[in-house]
Amino acid sequence: MPTKSLRILRSREKTTLTRLACAWDLYYNIVGAFYAGKGTVSMIKRSAGILMPIFSLPSPYGIGSIGKEARAFADFLKESGQSWWQLLPLGPSGGGNSPYTTLSTFAGNPYFIDLDALAADGLLTSAELDAAKVKDGDKIDYGALYETRPALLRKAFSRITPETARAARDFRDQYPWVRDYTLYQALKERFGGKAWFDWPEKSLRNHEFQAIEKWHRELEPEVAYHTWEQYCFFQQWEAFKKYVNGLGIQLIGDLPIYVSHDSSDVWAERTQFQLDAEGHPTKVAGVPPDYFSEDGQLWGNPLYDWDAMKRDGFGWWIRRIEGASRLFDAIRIDHFRGLESYWAVPAGSKTAKTGAWVKGPGMDLLRVLTGWFPNITYIAEDLGILTDAVGELRDAAGLPGMKVLQFAFSGPANEYLPHNYSNPNCICYSGTHDNDTLMGWCKSIKKDEKAYAERYLGVKGAENLRQAILRAGHGSVAVLFVAQMQDYLALGTDARTNIPGVADGNWQWRMLPGANDKKVADEIRTLTETYGRCAPRPTEKERKAKAKADKKAAKN
């Protein structure tokens, strides 16, 4: 890959003409590599994983973090024979506490910062940690966190050393998004939380150079705080990821296809989106009416200006995937069908009915992403309203798609039933974060579907059905099987992560301390071993022989 062109496309300071020349240079290199290799090949071997959000980890401080509880869960995964830990998006959440509505696609959520690590560095006292503790419970109280956590992190920031402050500035200089995001956060605080398109100065709304420089100087202390926050998050994440990978476990991240209108991403790079002169969307994202919703779903995210992105060599997407590649080993592309065709709704519409399908970037984008990042495994979230063209795009890019067992039991021809998996290059799920828990689903499924599921799996009753679906997923030919942690714990609907279309009460479930004990690990390990998704545990004879060999080697 031409490194000079790579540096220019990562930057946003070069002229369009220069960037176009570099884009074409890279385009021919990528296309050549693509056709020479005949597409991408999944790097996933037959294995299993667990879907568990960071915020759902046990913690004495009210929300999961990337501290010792995260490492303990990684240890649990290893003991359970798992090879993958699937996560939800890690960005700073916006409306509704949703990880899919973030203030930046590049930034990390400061609420995931490990407070114990800050105390170990002398930035927090034991008394301050004690004051931050909350009673064990299975729900996150976001209101309480928003009241107390920022003040605690600011105390930690007030005690950092000059060396740390300098390292944080170097971090900001290394990654251009940090400068935009930290100023964006400081400006939102200055203007009472208003969205960027409602800020008082037009030049600031337009992200003009002189206005940006002026406000950087005026808000330097606040910008410095938010810079340290991001530096701290990424330092901790790097150490966490190294630990997890050292156990032989890889991380699957989730990449929402769209970004929020009120985000540093849209504010800083308006030309990449379909916006009018005032920064408001001309068309927004959604999905058309279907069996579940006669009005469709009106998401409201601004749509990409794919023509502008293509002229720019898809530089914004390259920077986005480059950022995600620092966090994850594999990336699930949310709403993959939007890359083939997307539902565009005129801004101001009350429902999604008025939208229309518009052709997406397709292989033009996927060739670039797979060519630039050949070591990243991509997963296509190919659920929803699909056409043959979506499947053809997924297969042309060589990406594994998804098979969700909770959607499978309508009849023998259902493509999500294990006997219909014609290609093992797919990921089988018991359910996703948008589904009920497996136990909750088993108790609420429609009567005819439950009857067919019980007949198909040869069991009766909710608990037996839960276990049988986990066995069916492990036993399928799918290269990877993933279940929610709640499914292994046999938790009901109260432990559901998200209910699509419901604004409140989501993203709150927390696993109680000790829930994932050795008994649970052994049960999962037995399933995973039985269906050839992990190496068998050594026998007693093999363990004794190894211990003897280790003892002999130590003497020598």
XYZ file of C-alpha atoms in Angstrom:
556
model
C 0.000 0.000 0.000
C 1.491 3.410 -0.948
C 2.313 4.965 2.426
C 2.392 8.593 1.235
C -1.149 8.331 -0.149
C -2.188 6.619 3.076
C -0.954 9.561 5.184
C -2.732 12.110 2.983
C -6.092 10.342 3.026
C -5.894 10.004 6.810
C -5.517 13.768 7.019
C -8.214 16.377 6.466
C -5.841 19.249 5.725
C -4.963 18.445 2.086
C -6.678 19.955 -0.953
C -9.414 18.024 -2.717
C -7.276 17.775 -5.859
C -4.358 16.254 -3.959
C -6.648 13.849 -2.151
C -8.304 12.823 -5.432
C -4.958 11.945 -6.952
C -4.075 9.863 -3.887
C -7.499 8.231 -3.892
C -7.024 7.050 -7.466
C -3.502 5.851 -6.673
C -4.825 3.795 -3.785
C -7.937 2.693 -5.671
C -5.932 0.890 -8.342
C -3.702 -0.722 -5.719
C -6.724 -1.911 -3.769
C -8.657 -3.149 -6.793
C -5.611 -5.029 -8.008
C -5.148 -6.671 -4.635
C -8.849 -7.472 -4.475
C -9.021 -9.261 -7.786
C -5.692 -10.969 -7.234
C -7.081 -12.438 -4.011
C -10.634 -12.936 -5.433
C -12.282 -11.211 -2.490
C -11.859 -11.567 1.228
C -11.780 -14.838 3.094
C -13.205 -15.128 6.598
C -10.451 -15.581 9.163
C -12.883 -17.120 11.654
C -12.310 -20.781 12.465
C -14.999 -22.987 13.975
C -15.482 -21.431 17.390
C -17.908 -19.823 19.833
C -18.336 -16.521 21.612
C -20.519 -14.583 24.029
C -22.255 -11.237 23.563
C -21.718 -9.138 26.687
C -21.712 -5.304 26.739
C -19.057 -3.551 28.831
C -21.751 -1.621 30.707
C -23.362 -4.929 31.804
C -20.292 -6.194 33.657
C -20.482 -6.327 37.466
C -19.002 -3.285 39.171
C -19.224 -1.636 42.602
C -19.509 1.744 40.844
C -22.869 1.387 39.091
C -21.753 0.535 35.545
C -19.301 -1.924 34.025
C -15.808 -0.729 33.185
C -12.618 -1.927 31.499
C -11.052 -2.768 34.850
C -10.643 -5.978 36.814
C -14.229 -7.116 36.204
C -13.599 -7.002 32.448
C -10.432 -9.054 32.859
C -12.283 -11.500 35.088
C -14.921 -11.932 32.387
C -12.169 -12.593 29.838
C -10.825 -15.282 32.196
C -14.337 -16.732 32.355
C -14.517 -16.820 28.550
C -11.251 -18.724 28.370
C -12.411 -21.182 31.012
C -15.652 -21.625 29.042
C -13.792 -22.471 25.828
C -14.871 -19.284 24.070
C -12.765 -17.596 21.394
C -14.754 -14.377 20.905
C -16.185 -11.619 23.073
C -18.784 -9.595 21.184
C -19.355 -6.030 22.390
C -21.750 -3.199 21.641
C -20.496 0.215 20.412
C -18.159 1.920 22.890
C -18.783 5.604 22.100
C -20.082 8.286 24.479
C -23.834 7.769 24.417
C -26.305 10.506 23.572
C -30.102 10.343 23.693
C -31.693 7.442 25.549
C -28.306 6.163 26.795
C -28.080 4.137 23.598
C -24.639 2.969 22.411
C -26.041 3.360 18.893
C -26.659 7.093 19.382
C -23.250 8.502 20.196
C -21.607 11.904 20.207
C -18.667 10.544 18.215
C -17.994 7.400 16.218
C -14.298 7.664 17.174
C -14.380 8.502 20.914
C -14.618 6.167 23.895
C -17.235 6.321 26.633
C -15.606 7.925 29.710
C -18.036 6.075 31.990
C -16.142 2.882 31.093
C -12.890 4.250 32.568
C -11.643 2.056 35.429
C -11.812 4.091 38.653
C -9.624 1.641 40.580
C -6.840 2.197 38.040
C -7.138 5.959 38.572
C -6.811 5.397 42.330
C -3.763 3.184 41.767
C -2.195 6.097 39.873
C -2.860 8.407 42.812
C -5.627 10.343 41.045
C -8.462 9.297 43.362
C -8.540 8.578 47.087
C -10.019 5.515 48.759
C -12.645 7.762 50.349
C -13.661 9.051 46.907
C -13.921 5.485 45.617
C -16.077 4.484 48.582
C -18.385 7.435 47.927
C -18.778 6.306 44.304
C -19.922 2.797 45.230
C -23.549 1.746 44.800
C -25.527 -1.263 45.979
C -25.306 -4.361 43.819
C -28.255 -4.457 41.455
C -29.198 -5.654 38.001
C -30.028 -2.207 36.577
C -27.876 0.833 35.739
C -29.097 4.144 37.177
C -27.897 6.487 34.433
C -29.412 9.541 36.105
C -27.308 9.021 39.220
C -24.183 8.377 37.151
C -24.632 11.582 35.148
C -24.930 13.495 38.406
C -21.802 12.122 40.067
C -19.298 10.588 37.625
C -18.190 13.741 35.736
C -17.244 15.492 38.990
C -15.218 12.453 40.070
C -13.340 12.300 36.772
C -12.629 16.025 36.991
C -11.087 15.491 40.417
C -8.830 12.850 38.900
C -7.903 15.193 36.056
C -6.972 17.959 38.511
C -4.255 15.667 39.928
C -2.545 14.456 36.763
C 1.175 15.061 36.363
C 2.699 17.394 33.760
C 4.019 14.289 31.993
C 0.510 12.869 31.672
C -0.817 16.207 30.426
C 1.900 16.262 27.783
C 1.134 12.662 26.771
C -2.547 13.585 26.415
C -1.652 16.520 24.137
C 0.535 14.226 22.038
C -2.420 11.836 21.773
C -4.610 14.725 20.554
C -2.024 15.731 17.962
C -1.732 12.157 16.711
C -5.457 11.687 16.051
C -7.260 14.627 14.350
C -10.708 13.525 15.571
C -9.649 14.193 19.175
C -9.252 17.907 18.520
C -12.738 18.151 17.000
C -14.458 15.954 19.576
C -12.965 17.596 22.653
C -13.839 21.084 21.429
C -17.331 19.879 20.506
C -17.841 18.600 24.079
C -16.506 21.821 25.587
C -18.797 23.903 23.355
C -21.859 21.824 24.234
C -21.158 22.514 27.900
C -20.646 26.231 27.236
C -23.953 26.464 25.339
C -26.050 24.537 27.849
C -26.075 21.201 26.032
C -27.475 22.600 22.781
C -26.912 20.671 19.567
C -24.131 22.083 17.353
C -26.639 23.303 14.730
C -28.266 25.499 17.425
C -25.047 27.189 18.596
C -25.194 31.010 18.427
C -22.315 31.696 16.005
C -22.777 30.782 12.363
C -19.020 30.559 11.775
C -18.803 28.055 14.637
C -21.713 26.011 13.323
C -19.927 25.970 9.974
C -16.697 24.769 11.596
C -14.732 27.691 10.133
C -11.037 27.767 10.918
C -10.869 31.147 12.669
C -13.869 30.374 14.872
C -12.418 26.975 15.795
C -9.069 28.496 16.748
C -10.725 31.255 18.785
C -12.838 28.848 20.820
C -9.953 26.416 21.298
C -8.082 29.234 23.036
C -11.086 30.372 25.070
C -12.050 26.869 26.241
C -8.555 25.437 26.623
C -9.084 24.128 30.210
C -12.264 22.277 29.215
C -10.685 20.960 26.017
C -7.712 19.715 28.046
C -10.049 17.838 30.412
C -11.895 16.068 27.610
C -8.577 15.317 25.892
C -7.299 13.606 29.045
C -10.562 11.658 29.322
C -10.055 10.192 25.853
C -6.353 9.591 26.423
C -7.181 7.744 29.630
C -9.871 5.613 27.992
C -7.627 4.544 25.112
C -4.647 3.848 27.387
C -6.809 1.595 29.544
C -8.436 -0.059 26.523
C -5.053 -0.846 24.970
C -3.968 -2.637 28.168
C -7.324 -4.425 28.405
C -7.232 -5.611 24.790
C -3.673 -6.859 25.192
C -4.780 -8.915 28.189
C -7.807 -10.375 26.388
C -5.854 -11.208 23.218
C -3.176 -12.793 25.396
C -5.781 -15.327 26.528
C -6.479 -16.264 22.916
C -9.755 -14.343 22.850
C -10.637 -11.814 20.161
C -13.013 -8.859 20.373
C -15.941 -8.288 18.008
C -17.051 -4.653 17.825
C -20.290 -3.247 16.491
C -20.178 -0.430 13.937
C -23.509 1.411 13.543
C -23.908 2.264 9.880
C -25.123 5.815 10.621
C -23.938 8.505 13.023
C -25.988 10.991 15.031
C -26.844 14.401 13.597
C -25.753 16.040 16.845
C -22.245 14.584 16.865
C -18.746 15.862 16.400
C -18.564 13.659 13.292
C -21.260 15.573 11.396
C -20.270 18.990 12.785
C -16.621 18.606 11.746
C -17.225 17.040 8.312
C -20.534 18.354 7.006
C -19.603 17.804 3.359
C -19.758 14.038 3.930
C -23.500 14.153 4.683
C -26.726 15.170 2.943
C -27.229 18.514 4.726
C -28.584 21.911 3.690
C -26.742 25.226 4.093
C -27.817 25.485 7.748
C -26.532 22.016 8.599
C -29.935 20.302 8.703
C -30.505 16.973 6.922
C -32.276 17.055 3.578
C -33.058 13.333 3.896
C -32.841 11.020 6.879
C -32.414 7.319 7.538
C -35.079 4.762 8.341
C -36.692 1.571 7.125
C -39.968 1.162 5.190
C -43.267 -0.170 6.513
C -43.306 -3.915 7.129
C -45.176 -6.638 9.005
C -44.092 -5.198 12.351
C -44.730 -1.484 11.679
C -47.248 -0.037 9.235
C -45.461 3.344 9.361
C -41.937 1.943 9.091
C -39.156 3.206 11.361
C -37.983 6.815 11.165
C -34.449 6.823 12.598
C -33.678 10.444 11.745
C -29.911 10.074 11.200
C -28.450 12.202 8.404
C -27.631 10.172 5.306
C -24.172 10.040 3.787
C -23.394 11.886 0.595
C -21.988 8.762 -1.032
C -20.979 10.593 -4.217
C -18.882 13.060 -2.213
C -17.393 10.214 -0.174
C -16.425 8.311 -3.301
C -14.787 11.408 -4.831
C -12.802 11.676 -1.598
C -11.640 8.057 -1.838
C -13.877 7.132 1.115
C -11.345 8.808 3.398
C -13.900 9.300 6.195
C -14.653 5.572 6.245
C -10.974 4.712 6.146
C -10.411 6.871 9.217
C -13.457 5.346 10.882
C -12.355 1.733 10.369
C -8.797 2.632 11.330
C -10.137 3.914 14.654
C -12.278 0.812 15.176
C -9.319 -1.442 14.372
C -7.526 -0.077 17.460
C -10.402 -1.353 19.579
C -11.489 -4.618 17.948
C -10.261 -7.667 16.067
C -13.492 -8.065 14.087
C -16.191 -5.555 13.158
C -19.897 -6.226 12.703
C -21.274 -3.781 10.112
C -24.701 -2.818 11.418
C -27.551 -2.550 8.843
C -25.338 -3.977 6.108
C -28.216 -3.846 3.630
C -27.854 -0.038 3.667
C -24.593 -0.423 1.740
C -26.517 -2.055 -1.129
C -29.607 0.206 -0.982
C -30.822 2.499 1.778
C -34.218 3.940 2.673
C -34.112 7.735 2.258
C -36.905 9.719 3.910
C -37.410 13.437 3.141
C -36.538 15.524 6.203
C -39.608 16.675 8.090
C -41.657 13.573 7.323
C -43.799 12.326 10.216
C -43.320 8.672 9.289
C -40.991 6.604 7.145
C -43.759 5.901 4.602
C -42.612 8.739 2.357
C -39.153 7.264 1.819
C -37.682 5.508 -1.181
C -34.876 3.048 -1.851
C -31.650 4.617 -3.119
C -28.622 2.695 -4.374
C -25.763 2.516 -1.860
C -21.977 2.429 -2.415
C -21.798 -1.370 -2.589
C -18.468 -2.874 -3.602
C -16.940 0.560 -4.251
C -16.773 1.001 -0.456
C -16.228 -2.633 0.526
C -13.256 -3.028 -1.825
C -11.612 -0.053 -0.143
C -12.279 -1.272 3.403
C -11.202 -4.861 2.819
C -8.190 -3.693 0.835
C -6.996 -1.192 3.419
C -7.612 -3.435 6.414
C -6.993 -7.040 5.335
C -6.393 -8.172 8.921
C -9.823 -7.068 10.128
C -12.616 -9.635 9.992
C -15.915 -8.068 8.935
C -19.349 -9.485 9.762
C -22.395 -8.407 7.770
C -25.498 -7.720 9.874
C -27.755 -8.837 7.036
C -31.065 -8.930 8.907
C -34.305 -7.166 8.037
C -35.777 -6.558 4.586
C -33.372 -8.335 2.262
C -33.149 -8.781 -1.481
C -31.032 -11.051 -3.636
C -28.788 -8.047 -4.292
C -27.918 -7.774 -0.572
C -26.861 -11.414 -0.424
C -24.880 -11.043 -3.640
C -23.035 -8.027 -2.195
C -22.254 -9.881 1.031
C -20.967 -12.905 -0.892
C -18.975 -10.780 -3.367
C -17.176 -9.183 -0.415
C -16.672 -12.604 1.196
C -18.312 -11.542 4.458
C -20.095 -13.919 6.824
C -23.746 -13.036 7.436
C -25.970 -13.680 10.452
C -28.483 -16.407 11.316
C -30.666 -15.697 14.360
C -32.346 -18.734 15.914
C -35.131 -16.711 17.521
C -36.284 -15.893 13.974
C -36.077 -19.499 12.781
C -39.193 -21.397 13.781
C -41.845 -20.401 11.253
C -41.482 -23.651 9.263
C -39.040 -26.024 7.540
C -38.078 -23.582 4.759
C -36.949 -20.810 7.157
C -33.377 -19.842 6.206
C -32.401 -19.413 9.866
C -33.011 -23.085 10.717
C -29.668 -24.899 11.055
C -30.496 -27.522 8.390
C -30.790 -24.706 5.828
C -27.276 -23.292 6.350
C -25.879 -24.027 2.898
C -22.665 -22.107 3.593
C -20.768 -22.438 6.891
C -19.350 -18.914 6.404
C -22.014 -17.415 8.658
C -22.497 -16.483 12.319
C -25.293 -18.230 14.199
C -26.842 -16.305 17.123
C -29.306 -17.456 19.757
C -30.458 -13.811 19.671
C -28.995 -10.322 19.339
C -29.060 -7.367 21.727
C -32.376 -6.360 20.105
C -33.989 -9.710 20.929
C -35.526 -10.892 24.156
C -33.382 -13.166 26.297
C -33.680 -16.788 25.244
C -35.668 -17.710 28.349
C -37.935 -14.689 27.882
C -38.476 -15.673 24.248
C -39.204 -19.293 25.137
C -41.958 -18.124 27.483
C -43.513 -15.553 25.139
C -43.150 -17.108 21.674
C -46.320 -17.530 19.586
C -48.103 -20.808 20.147
C -47.583 -22.184 16.632
C -43.895 -21.229 16.582
C -43.327 -22.802 19.995
C -45.000 -26.019 18.852
C -42.778 -26.167 15.774
C -39.637 -25.327 17.784
C -40.396 -28.094 20.285
C -41.064 -30.556 17.474
C -37.921 -29.523 15.595
C -35.702 -29.775 18.680
C -37.448 -32.731 20.326
C -38.136 -31.092 23.688
C -41.008 -29.693 25.757
C -41.118 -26.701 28.099
C -39.304 -23.348 28.265
C -36.145 -24.481 30.085
C -35.634 -27.507 27.871
C -36.262 -25.347 24.808
C -33.643 -22.810 25.971
C -31.032 -25.536 26.368
C -31.952 -27.163 23.068
C -31.562 -23.906 21.133
C -28.093 -23.408 22.617
C -27.225 -26.977 21.574
C -28.615 -26.375 18.080
C -26.515 -23.237 17.674
C -23.336 -24.947 18.854
C -24.093 -27.951 16.672
C -24.791 -25.971 13.503
C -22.291 -25.802 10.640
C -21.968 -22.026 11.160
C -18.317 -21.125 11.586
C -19.136 -19.146 14.740
C -21.912 -19.428 17.323
C -22.640 -16.484 19.643
C -25.125 -16.349 22.518
C -26.000 -13.540 24.881
C -24.647 -14.015 28.396
C -28.231 -13.807 29.677
C -29.069 -16.895 27.606
C -26.523 -19.023 29.437
C -27.710 -17.650 32.782
C -31.351 -18.556 31.961
C -32.481 -15.000 32.737
C -35.927 -13.762 31.764
C -37.230 -10.693 29.962
C -36.249 -8.416 32.884
C -32.627 -8.927 31.764
C -33.301 -7.901 28.157
C -30.733 -5.424 26.789
C -32.925 -3.471 24.377
C -36.473 -3.283 23.026
C -36.364 -1.556 19.602
C -38.795 1.325 19.293
C -39.105 1.789 23.065
C -37.368 4.935 24.290
C -36.922 4.207 28.000
C -35.636 1.359 30.120
C -33.027 0.001 27.725
C -29.261 -0.601 28.059
C -29.590 -1.062 31.830
C -29.062 -4.763 32.543
C -26.096 -5.633 34.750
C -24.846 -9.097 35.591
C -24.748 -9.687 39.335
C -21.357 -10.521 40.901
C -20.687 -14.252 40.934
C -23.439 -15.110 38.428
C -20.938 -16.478 35.918
C -19.443 -19.004 38.321
C -17.448 -22.176 37.624
C -20.597 -24.244 37.195
C -21.778 -21.989 34.368
C -18.296 -21.993 32.799
C -18.207 -25.805 32.884
C -21.673 -26.069 31.307
C -20.680 -23.750 28.461
C -17.321 -25.504 28.027
C -19.014 -28.887 27.735
C -21.312 -27.622 24.979
C -18.469 -25.891 23.154
C -16.221 -28.955 23.313
C -18.973 -31.383 22.338
C -19.574 -29.601 19.041
C -15.925 -29.041 18.161
C -15.807 -25.296 18.801
C -12.816 -25.444 21.173
C -9.978 -27.797 21.968
C -10.861 -30.519 24.474
C -9.624 -30.088 28.019
C -6.589 -32.227 28.846
C -7.279 -35.518 30.588
C -6.000 -36.194 34.091
C -3.253 -38.323 32.582
C -2.216 -35.507 30.235
C -2.213 -32.960 33.079
C 0.035 -35.168 35.195
C 2.412 -35.754 32.289
C 2.625 -31.997 31.635
C 3.228 -31.241 35.311
C 6.011 -33.835 35.355
C 7.591 -32.392 32.209
C 7.377 -28.843 33.605
C 9.030 -29.946 36.838
C 11.835 -31.654 34.928
C 12.365 -28.589 32.731
C 12.544 -26.342 35.805
C 15.322 -28.488 37.305
C 17.355 -28.253 34.106
